[in-house]
PDB file of C-alpha atoms in Angstrom:
ATOM      1  CA  ASN A  29      -0.070   0.076  -0.020  1.00 72.00           C
ATOM      2  CA  ALA A  30       1.944   3.005  -1.373  1.00 82.00           C
ATOM      3  CA  GLY A  31      -0.610   5.730  -0.117  1.00 94.00           C
ATOM      4  CA  VAL A  32       0.060   8.798  -2.072  1.00 97.00           C
ATOM      5  CA  THR A  33       2.851   9.077  -4.562  1.00 97.00           C
ATOM      6  CA  GLN A  34       4.149  11.933  -6.544  1.00 98.00           C
ATOM      7  CA  THR A  35       6.462  12.288  -9.477  1.00 97.00           C
ATOM      8  CA  PRO A  36       8.731  13.984 -10.189  1.00 97.00           C
ATOM      9  CA  LYS A  37      10.460  14.578  -6.814  1.00 96.00           C
ATOM     10  CA  PHE A  38      12.393  17.516  -7.946  1.00 96.00           C
ATOM     11  CA  ARG A  39      12.260  19.613 -11.291  1.00 97.00           C
ATOM     12  CA  VAL A  40      13.932  22.720 -12.716  1.00 97.00           C
ATOM     13  CA  LEU A  41      12.158  24.455 -15.427  1.00 97.00           C
ATOM     14  CA  LYS A  42      13.146  27.603 -17.392  1.00 97.00           C
ATOM     15  CA  THR A  43      10.363  30.343 -17.757  1.00 98.00           C
ATOM     16  CA  GLY A  44       7.945  29.403 -20.304  1.00 97.00           C
ATOM     17  CA  GLN A  45       8.523  25.626 -20.298  1.00 97.00           C
ATOM     18  CA  SER A  46       5.593  23.215 -19.567  1.00 97.00           C
ATOM     19  CA  MET A  47       5.363  20.157 -17.330  1.00 96.00           C
ATOM     20  CA  THR A  48       2.990  17.946 -15.692  1.00 98.00           C
ATOM     21  CA  LEU A  49       3.171  16.669 -12.266  1.00 98.00           C
ATOM     22  CA  LEU A  50       1.447  13.236 -11.485  1.00 98.00           C
ATOM     23  CA  CYS A  51      -0.191  12.292  -8.139  1.00 98.00           C
ATOM     24  CA  ALA A  52      -1.466   8.823  -7.756  1.00 98.00           C
ATOM     25  CA  GLN A  53      -3.431   7.145  -4.789  1.00 97.00           C
ATOM     26  CA  ASP A  54      -4.233   3.731  -3.957  1.00 96.00           C
ATOM     27  CA  MET A  55      -6.370   4.180  -1.064  1.00 93.00           C
ATOM     28  CA  ASN A  56      -9.724   4.422  -3.249  1.00 92.00           C
ATOM     29  CA  HIS A  57     -10.183   8.105  -2.259  1.00 92.00           C
ATOM     30  CA  GLU A  58     -12.980  10.368  -3.741  1.00 90.00           C
ATOM     31  CA  TYR A  59     -11.253  13.649  -3.047  1.00 90.00           C
ATOM     32  CA  MET A  60      -7.738  14.765  -4.498  1.00 93.00           C
ATOM     33  CA  TYR A  61      -6.109  17.976  -3.878  1.00 94.00           C
ATOM     34  CA  TRP A  62      -2.911  19.845  -5.166  1.00 97.00           C
ATOM     35  CA  TYR A  63      -1.493  22.586  -2.750  1.00 96.00           C
ATOM     36  CA  ARG A  64       1.657  24.689  -3.152  1.00 97.00           C
ATOM     37  CA  GLN A  65       3.662  25.733  -0.085  1.00 96.00           C
ATOM     38  CA  ASP A  66       5.974  28.739   0.155  1.00 93.00           C
ATOM     39  CA  PRO A  67       7.729  30.098   3.337  1.00 86.00           C
ATOM     40  CA  GLY A  68       5.429  32.050   5.399  1.00 79.00           C
ATOM     41  CA  MET A  69       2.564  31.311   3.237  1.00 81.00           C
ATOM     42  CA  GLY A  70       1.466  27.869   4.598  1.00 84.00           C
ATOM     43  CA  LEU A  71      -0.305  25.370   2.185  1.00 92.00           C
ATOM     44  CA  ARG A  72      -2.479  27.082  -0.266  1.00 93.00           C
ATOM     45  CA  LEU A  73      -5.083  25.118  -2.254  1.00 93.00           C
ATOM     46  CA  ILE A  74      -4.460  25.163  -6.053  1.00 96.00           C
ATOM     47  CA  HIS A  75      -7.181  22.946  -7.343  1.00 95.00           C
ATOM     48  CA  TYR A  76      -9.118  19.823  -6.242  1.00 92.00           C
ATOM     49  CA  SER A  77     -11.422  16.983  -7.427  1.00 92.00           C
ATOM     50  CA  VAL A  78     -14.520  15.370  -5.704  1.00 88.00           C
ATOM     51  CA  GLY A  79     -14.292  12.504  -7.941  1.00 90.00           C
ATOM     52  CA  GLU A  80     -13.220  10.995 -11.208  1.00 93.00           C
ATOM     53  CA  GLY A  81     -13.866  13.502 -14.155  1.00 94.00           C
ATOM     54  CA  THR A  82     -14.440  16.611 -11.790  1.00 93.00           C
ATOM     55  CA  THR A  83     -12.182  19.221 -10.894  1.00 95.00           C
ATOM     56  CA  ALA A  84     -12.647  22.695  -8.979  1.00 92.00           C
ATOM     57  CA  LYS A  85     -10.665  25.681  -8.324  1.00 93.00           C
ATOM     58  CA  GLY A  86      -9.025  26.333  -5.049  1.00 91.00           C
ATOM     59  CA  GLU A  87      -7.445  29.524  -3.576  1.00 90.00           C
ATOM     60  CA  VAL A  88      -4.833  30.088  -6.084  1.00 95.00           C
ATOM     61  CA  PRO A  89      -5.572  28.359  -9.409  1.00 97.00           C
ATOM     62  CA  ASP A  90      -4.135  30.881 -11.945  1.00 97.00           C
ATOM     63  CA  GLY A  91      -1.352  29.516 -14.053  1.00 97.00           C
ATOM     64  CA  TYR A  92      -2.544  25.897 -13.479  1.00 98.00           C
ATOM     65  CA  ASN A  93      -4.688  23.143 -14.856  1.00 97.00           C
ATOM     66  CA  VAL A  94      -5.536  19.800 -13.662  1.00 98.00           C
ATOM     67  CA  SER A  95      -7.241  16.654 -14.900  1.00 98.00           C
ATOM     68  CA  ARG A  96      -8.807  13.600 -13.135  1.00 97.00           C
ATOM     69  CA  LEU A  97      -9.324  11.054 -15.625  1.00 96.00           C
ATOM     70  CA  LYS A  98      -9.024   8.171 -13.262  1.00 96.00           C
ATOM     71  CA  LYS A  99     -10.045   7.840  -9.725  1.00 96.00           C
ATOM     72  CA  GLN A 100      -6.571   7.275  -8.740  1.00 97.00           C
ATOM     73  CA  ASN A 101      -4.666   9.860 -10.405  1.00 98.00           C
ATOM     74  CA  PHE A 102      -4.689  13.694 -10.166  1.00 98.00           C
ATOM     75  CA  LEU A 103      -2.438  15.627 -12.622  1.00 98.00           C
ATOM     76  CA  LEU A 104      -1.327  19.212 -12.355  1.00 98.00           C
ATOM     77  CA  GLY A 105      -0.098  21.072 -15.431  1.00 98.00           C
ATOM     78  CA  LEU A 106       1.864  24.208 -15.808  1.00 97.00           C
ATOM     79  CA  GLU A 107       1.461  25.354 -19.436  1.00 93.00           C
ATOM     80  CA  SER A 108       3.974  28.141 -19.247  1.00 96.00           C
ATOM     81  CA  ALA A 109       6.145  28.110 -16.031  1.00 97.00           C
ATOM     82  CA  ALA A 110       6.819  31.415 -14.114  1.00 97.00           C
ATOM     83  CA  PRO A 111       9.342  32.095 -11.536  1.00 97.00           C
ATOM     84  CA  SER A 112       6.410  32.960  -9.058  1.00 96.00           C
ATOM     85  CA  GLN A 113       5.687  29.331  -9.365  1.00 97.00           C
ATOM     86  CA  THR A 114       8.778  28.086  -7.814  1.00 97.00           C
ATOM     87  CA  SER A 115       7.368  26.210  -4.643  1.00 97.00           C
ATOM     88  CA  VAL A 116       6.938  22.775  -3.051  1.00 97.00           C
ATOM     89  CA  TYR A 117       3.913  21.246  -4.521  1.00 98.00           C
ATOM     90  CA  PHE A 118       1.943  18.640  -2.399  1.00 97.00           C
ATOM     91  CA  CYS A 119      -0.824  16.434  -3.655  1.00 97.00           C
ATOM     92  CA  ALA A 120      -3.241  15.042  -1.071  1.00 95.00           C
ATOM     93  CA  SER A 121      -6.285  12.665  -1.047  1.00 93.00           C
ATOM     94  CA  SER A 122      -9.241  11.923   1.355  1.00 89.00           C
ATOM     95  CA  TYR A 123     -12.424  10.012   1.619  1.00 84.00           C
ATOM     96  CA  SER A 124     -14.574  13.095   2.185  1.00 72.00           C
ATOM     97  CA  LEU A 125     -13.901  16.771   2.886  1.00 60.00           C
ATOM     98  CA  GLY A 126     -17.017  17.200   5.091  1.00 55.00           C
ATOM     99  CA  SER A 127     -16.655  14.170   7.343  1.00 54.00           C
ATOM    100  CA  ILE A 128     -15.768  14.834  11.137  1.00 48.00           C
ATOM    101  CA  SER A 129     -13.275  11.885  10.647  1.00 49.00           C
ATOM    102  CA  TYR A 130     -11.806  13.604   7.629  1.00 69.00           C
ATOM    103  CA  GLU A 131      -8.267  13.221   7.246  1.00 82.00           C
ATOM    104  CA  GLN A 132      -6.068  14.209   4.388  1.00 88.00           C
ATOM    105  CA  TYR A 133      -3.047  12.110   3.333  1.00 92.00           C
ATOM    106  CA  PHE A 134      -0.121  13.808   1.642  1.00 95.00           C
ATOM    107  CA  GLY A 135       2.242  12.633  -0.982  1.00 97.00           C
ATOM    108  CA  PRO A 136       6.151  13.506  -0.284  1.00 97.00           C
ATOM    109  CA  GLY A 137       5.893  16.574  -2.387  1.00 97.00           C
ATOM    110  CA  THR A 138       7.669  17.960  -5.535  1.00 97.00           C
ATOM    111  CA  ARG A 139      10.039  20.595  -5.470  1.00 97.00           C
ATOM    112  CA  LEU A 140      10.060  22.733  -8.363  1.00 97.00           C
ATOM    113  CA  THR A 141      12.417  25.732  -9.430  1.00 97.00           C
ATOM    114  CA  VAL A 142      11.378  27.965 -12.275  1.00 97.00           C
ATOM    115  CA  THR A 143      14.597  30.082 -13.451  1.00 97.00           C
TER     116      THR A 143
ATOM    117  CA  ARG B  13      -7.697  39.471   9.026  1.00 73.00           C
ATOM    118  CA  LYS B  14      -6.347  36.035   7.883  1.00 82.00           C
ATOM    119  CA  GLU B  15      -8.751  33.343   7.794  1.00 90.00           C
ATOM    120  CA  VAL B  16      -6.549  30.978  10.050  1.00 94.00           C
ATOM    121  CA  GLU B  17      -3.510  32.478  12.122  1.00 95.00           C
ATOM    122  CA  GLN B  18      -0.821  30.935  14.109  1.00 95.00           C
ATOM    123  CA  ASP B  19       2.124  32.170  15.750  1.00 93.00           C
ATOM    124  CA  PRO B  20       5.071  31.080  13.729  1.00 92.00           C
ATOM    125  CA  GLY B  21       7.581  30.685  16.532  1.00 92.00           C
ATOM    126  CA  PRO B  22      10.155  29.238  16.861  1.00 94.00           C
ATOM    127  CA  PHE B  23       9.124  28.108  20.324  1.00 96.00           C
ATOM    128  CA  ASN B  24      12.391  26.746  21.747  1.00 97.00           C
ATOM    129  CA  VAL B  25      11.566  24.528  24.963  1.00 97.00           C
ATOM    130  CA  PRO B  26      13.839  22.068  26.727  1.00 98.00           C
ATOM    131  CA  GLU B  27      13.170  18.454  26.901  1.00 98.00           C
ATOM    132  CA  GLY B  28      10.265  17.499  29.371  1.00 98.00           C
ATOM    133  CA  ALA B  29       8.698  20.984  29.288  1.00 98.00           C
ATOM    134  CA  THR B  30       5.222  21.609  28.578  1.00 98.00           C
ATOM    135  CA  VAL B  31       4.191  23.994  25.645  1.00 97.00           C
ATOM    136  CA  ALA B  32       0.953  24.973  24.156  1.00 97.00           C
ATOM    137  CA  PHE B  33       0.276  26.540  20.852  1.00 94.00           C
ATOM    138  CA  ASN B  34      -2.932  28.385  19.603  1.00 96.00           C
ATOM    139  CA  CYS B  35      -4.536  28.866  16.468  1.00 97.00           C
ATOM    140  CA  THR B  36      -7.337  31.458  15.765  1.00 97.00           C
ATOM    141  CA  TYR B  37      -9.952  31.273  12.935  1.00 96.00           C
ATOM    142  CA  SER B  38     -11.881  34.084  11.737  1.00 94.00           C
ATOM    143  CA  ASN B  39     -15.212  32.259  10.344  1.00 91.00           C
ATOM    144  CA  SER B  40     -17.627  31.372  12.913  1.00 91.00           C
ATOM    145  CA  ALA B  41     -19.249  28.774  10.575  1.00 88.00           C
ATOM    146  CA  SER B  42     -16.178  26.666  10.900  1.00 90.00           C
ATOM    147  CA  GLN B  43     -16.924  23.090  11.998  1.00 87.00           C
ATOM    148  CA  SER B  44     -14.145  20.803  11.744  1.00 88.00           C
ATOM    149  CA  PHE B  45     -10.616  21.295  13.038  1.00 92.00           C
ATOM    150  CA  PHE B  46      -7.415  19.511  13.131  1.00 93.00           C
ATOM    151  CA  TRP B  47      -3.663  19.531  14.071  1.00 96.00           C
ATOM    152  CA  TYR B  48      -1.051  18.270  11.407  1.00 96.00           C
ATOM    153  CA  ARG B  49       2.667  17.820  12.028  1.00 97.00           C
ATOM    154  CA  GLN B  50       5.159  18.658   9.365  1.00 96.00           C
ATOM    155  CA  ASP B  51       8.736  17.665   9.700  1.00 96.00           C
ATOM    156  CA  CYS B  52      11.422  19.641   7.913  1.00 92.00           C
ATOM    157  CA  ARG B  53      11.232  18.979   4.103  1.00 89.00           C
ATOM    158  CA  LYS B  54       8.478  16.303   4.624  1.00 94.00           C
ATOM    159  CA  GLU B  55       4.614  16.198   4.069  1.00 96.00           C
ATOM    160  CA  PRO B  56       2.128  17.050   6.842  1.00 95.00           C
ATOM    161  CA  LYS B  57       0.747  14.307   8.669  1.00 94.00           C
ATOM    162  CA  LEU B  58      -2.391  14.231  10.818  1.00 92.00           C
ATOM    163  CA  LEU B  59      -1.669  14.657  14.404  1.00 95.00           C
ATOM    164  CA  MET B  60      -5.024  14.661  15.939  1.00 93.00           C
ATOM    165  CA  SER B  61      -8.662  15.894  15.405  1.00 90.00           C
ATOM    166  CA  VAL B  62      -9.978  18.632  17.692  1.00 92.00           C
ATOM    167  CA  TYR B  63     -13.338  17.663  19.245  1.00 86.00           C
ATOM    168  CA  SER B  64     -15.740  20.336  20.805  1.00 87.00           C
ATOM    169  CA  SER B  65     -15.265  18.565  24.226  1.00 90.00           C
ATOM    170  CA  GLY B  66     -11.529  18.495  23.946  1.00 90.00           C
ATOM    171  CA  ASN B  67      -9.321  15.302  23.322  1.00 93.00           C
ATOM    172  CA  GLU B  68      -6.302  13.830  24.398  1.00 95.00           C
ATOM    173  CA  ASP B  69      -3.851  11.351  22.759  1.00 95.00           C
ATOM    174  CA  GLY B  70      -1.112  10.600  24.931  1.00 97.00           C
ATOM    175  CA  ARG B  71       1.138  13.393  25.800  1.00 98.00           C
ATOM    176  CA  PHE B  72      -1.101  15.825  23.398  1.00 98.00           C
ATOM    177  CA  THR B  73      -4.215  17.575  24.167  1.00 97.00           C
ATOM    178  CA  ALA B  74      -6.207  19.540  21.878  1.00 97.00           C
ATOM    179  CA  GLN B  75      -8.900  21.976  22.766  1.00 97.00           C
ATOM    180  CA  LEU B  76     -11.618  24.070  21.010  1.00 96.00           C
ATOM    181  CA  ASN B  77     -12.938  27.386  22.161  1.00 95.00           C
ATOM    182  CA  ARG B  78     -15.825  28.395  19.855  1.00 94.00           C
ATOM    183  CA  ALA B  79     -16.645  31.588  21.811  1.00 95.00           C
ATOM    184  CA  SER B  80     -13.207  32.930  21.324  1.00 95.00           C
ATOM    185  CA  GLN B  81     -12.711  31.046  17.903  1.00 96.00           C
ATOM    186  CA  TYR B  82      -9.610  29.259  18.517  1.00 96.00           C
ATOM    187  CA  ILE B  83      -7.975  25.876  19.049  1.00 97.00           C
ATOM    188  CA  SER B  84      -5.082  24.832  21.178  1.00 97.00           C
ATOM    189  CA  LEU B  85      -2.527  22.163  21.255  1.00 98.00           C
ATOM    190  CA  LEU B  86      -0.771  21.270  24.480  1.00 98.00           C
ATOM    191  CA  ILE B  87       2.284  19.090  24.449  1.00 98.00           C
ATOM    192  CA  ARG B  88       3.446  17.518  27.744  1.00 98.00           C
ATOM    193  CA  ASP B  89       6.800  16.166  28.815  1.00 98.00           C
ATOM    194  CA  SER B  90       8.289  17.362  25.241  1.00 98.00           C
ATOM    195  CA  LYS B  91      10.648  14.968  23.512  1.00 98.00           C
ATOM    196  CA  LEU B  92      13.377  15.816  21.033  1.00 98.00           C
ATOM    197  CA  SER B  93      11.244  13.907  18.491  1.00 97.00           C
ATOM    198  CA  ASP B  94       8.471  16.561  18.900  1.00 98.00           C
ATOM    199  CA  SER B  95      10.553  19.218  16.998  1.00 98.00           C
ATOM    200  CA  ALA B  96       8.579  19.988  13.991  1.00 97.00           C
ATOM    201  CA  THR B  97       6.191  22.413  12.597  1.00 97.00           C
ATOM    202  CA  TYR B  98       2.493  22.318  13.774  1.00 97.00           C
ATOM    203  CA  LEU B  99      -0.262  23.261  11.475  1.00 96.00           C
ATOM    204  CA  CYS B 100      -3.922  23.953  12.203  1.00 96.00           C
ATOM    205  CA  VAL B 101      -6.558  23.134   9.892  1.00 93.00           C
ATOM    206  CA  VAL B 102     -10.103  24.620   9.779  1.00 92.00           C
ATOM    207  CA  ILE B 103     -12.964  23.444   7.709  1.00 87.00           C
ATOM    208  CA  VAL B 104     -16.053  25.141   6.905  1.00 83.00           C
ATOM    209  CA  VAL B 105     -18.243  22.144   5.914  1.00 74.00           C
ATOM    210  CA  ALA B 106     -20.717  22.762   2.856  1.00 70.00           C
ATOM    211  CA  GLY B 107     -20.874  19.536   0.982  1.00 65.00           C
ATOM    212  CA  THR B 108     -18.852  19.702  -2.185  1.00 61.00           C
ATOM    213  CA  ALA B 109     -18.195  23.442  -1.586  1.00 65.00           C
ATOM    214  CA  SER B 110     -16.582  22.825   1.847  1.00 71.00           C
ATOM    215  CA  LYS B 111     -13.480  24.919   2.394  1.00 79.00           C
ATOM    216  CA  LEU B 112     -10.310  23.893   4.065  1.00 82.00           C
ATOM    217  CA  THR B 113      -7.855  26.310   5.300  1.00 89.00           C
ATOM    218  CA  PHE B 114      -4.313  25.634   6.709  1.00 92.00           C
ATOM    219  CA  GLY B 115      -2.566  27.945   9.018  1.00 94.00           C
ATOM    220  CA  THR B 116       1.092  28.875   8.379  1.00 93.00           C
ATOM    221  CA  GLY B 117       2.360  26.578  11.133  1.00 95.00           C
ATOM    222  CA  THR B 118       4.014  27.052  14.385  1.00 96.00           C
ATOM    223  CA  ARG B 119       7.700  25.756  14.832  1.00 96.00           C
ATOM    224  CA  LEU B 120       8.736  23.816  17.762  1.00 98.00           C
ATOM    225  CA  GLN B 121      12.422  23.129  18.753  1.00 97.00           C
ATOM    226  CA  VAL B 122      12.670  20.839  21.680  1.00 98.00           C
ATOM    227  CA  THR B 123      16.466  20.930  22.845  1.00 97.00           C
ATOM    228  CA  LEU B 124      18.556  18.877  25.400  1.00 93.00           C
TER     229      LEU B 124
END
């Protein structure tokens, strides 16, 4: 049981380049999330999905796109990377957002640097 | 005012000490509360949920004060391994439109 995995772990991009971050979970969770974490800013929600084929915007969605074609996978795309997107990206999944017993399980993170 | 606020610290305490952190929230409709722990350069992991009546898990006690809109985490008999950043999470429950907000975290450093 791998939990939540993310690929790649590290990446350096030049401004304007594109890339896709892959998140996979094997816990049969309905909900999946993409966050970015910057010093002094905490975790900020980029996009999330409440089920296969659905996505929704979070707090900071601009410059990112997502897709959830399969229940176990959630992809985050950067079409034209900018230095402001240098950050640590975390994927997470959970059974339900509204449950009192809710817990998010996080992947190990992707450290992205845009030069 | 930020939706969720935490003192960033660091809180430097000796081993064996008792330390407490608070986390204030601005939305009175907030319904679910959690404490996560994040080690340096690692992913956050759930430490404990916060129940209305307060709850304890070993050396850790979490409490909720709805009137003053804050949650607290008390750590007794601190261990070196407790050194980490503690993130509070506040959820406003509204079905698929539920909103989850992380605090920026409070850093704890336990020393010999």
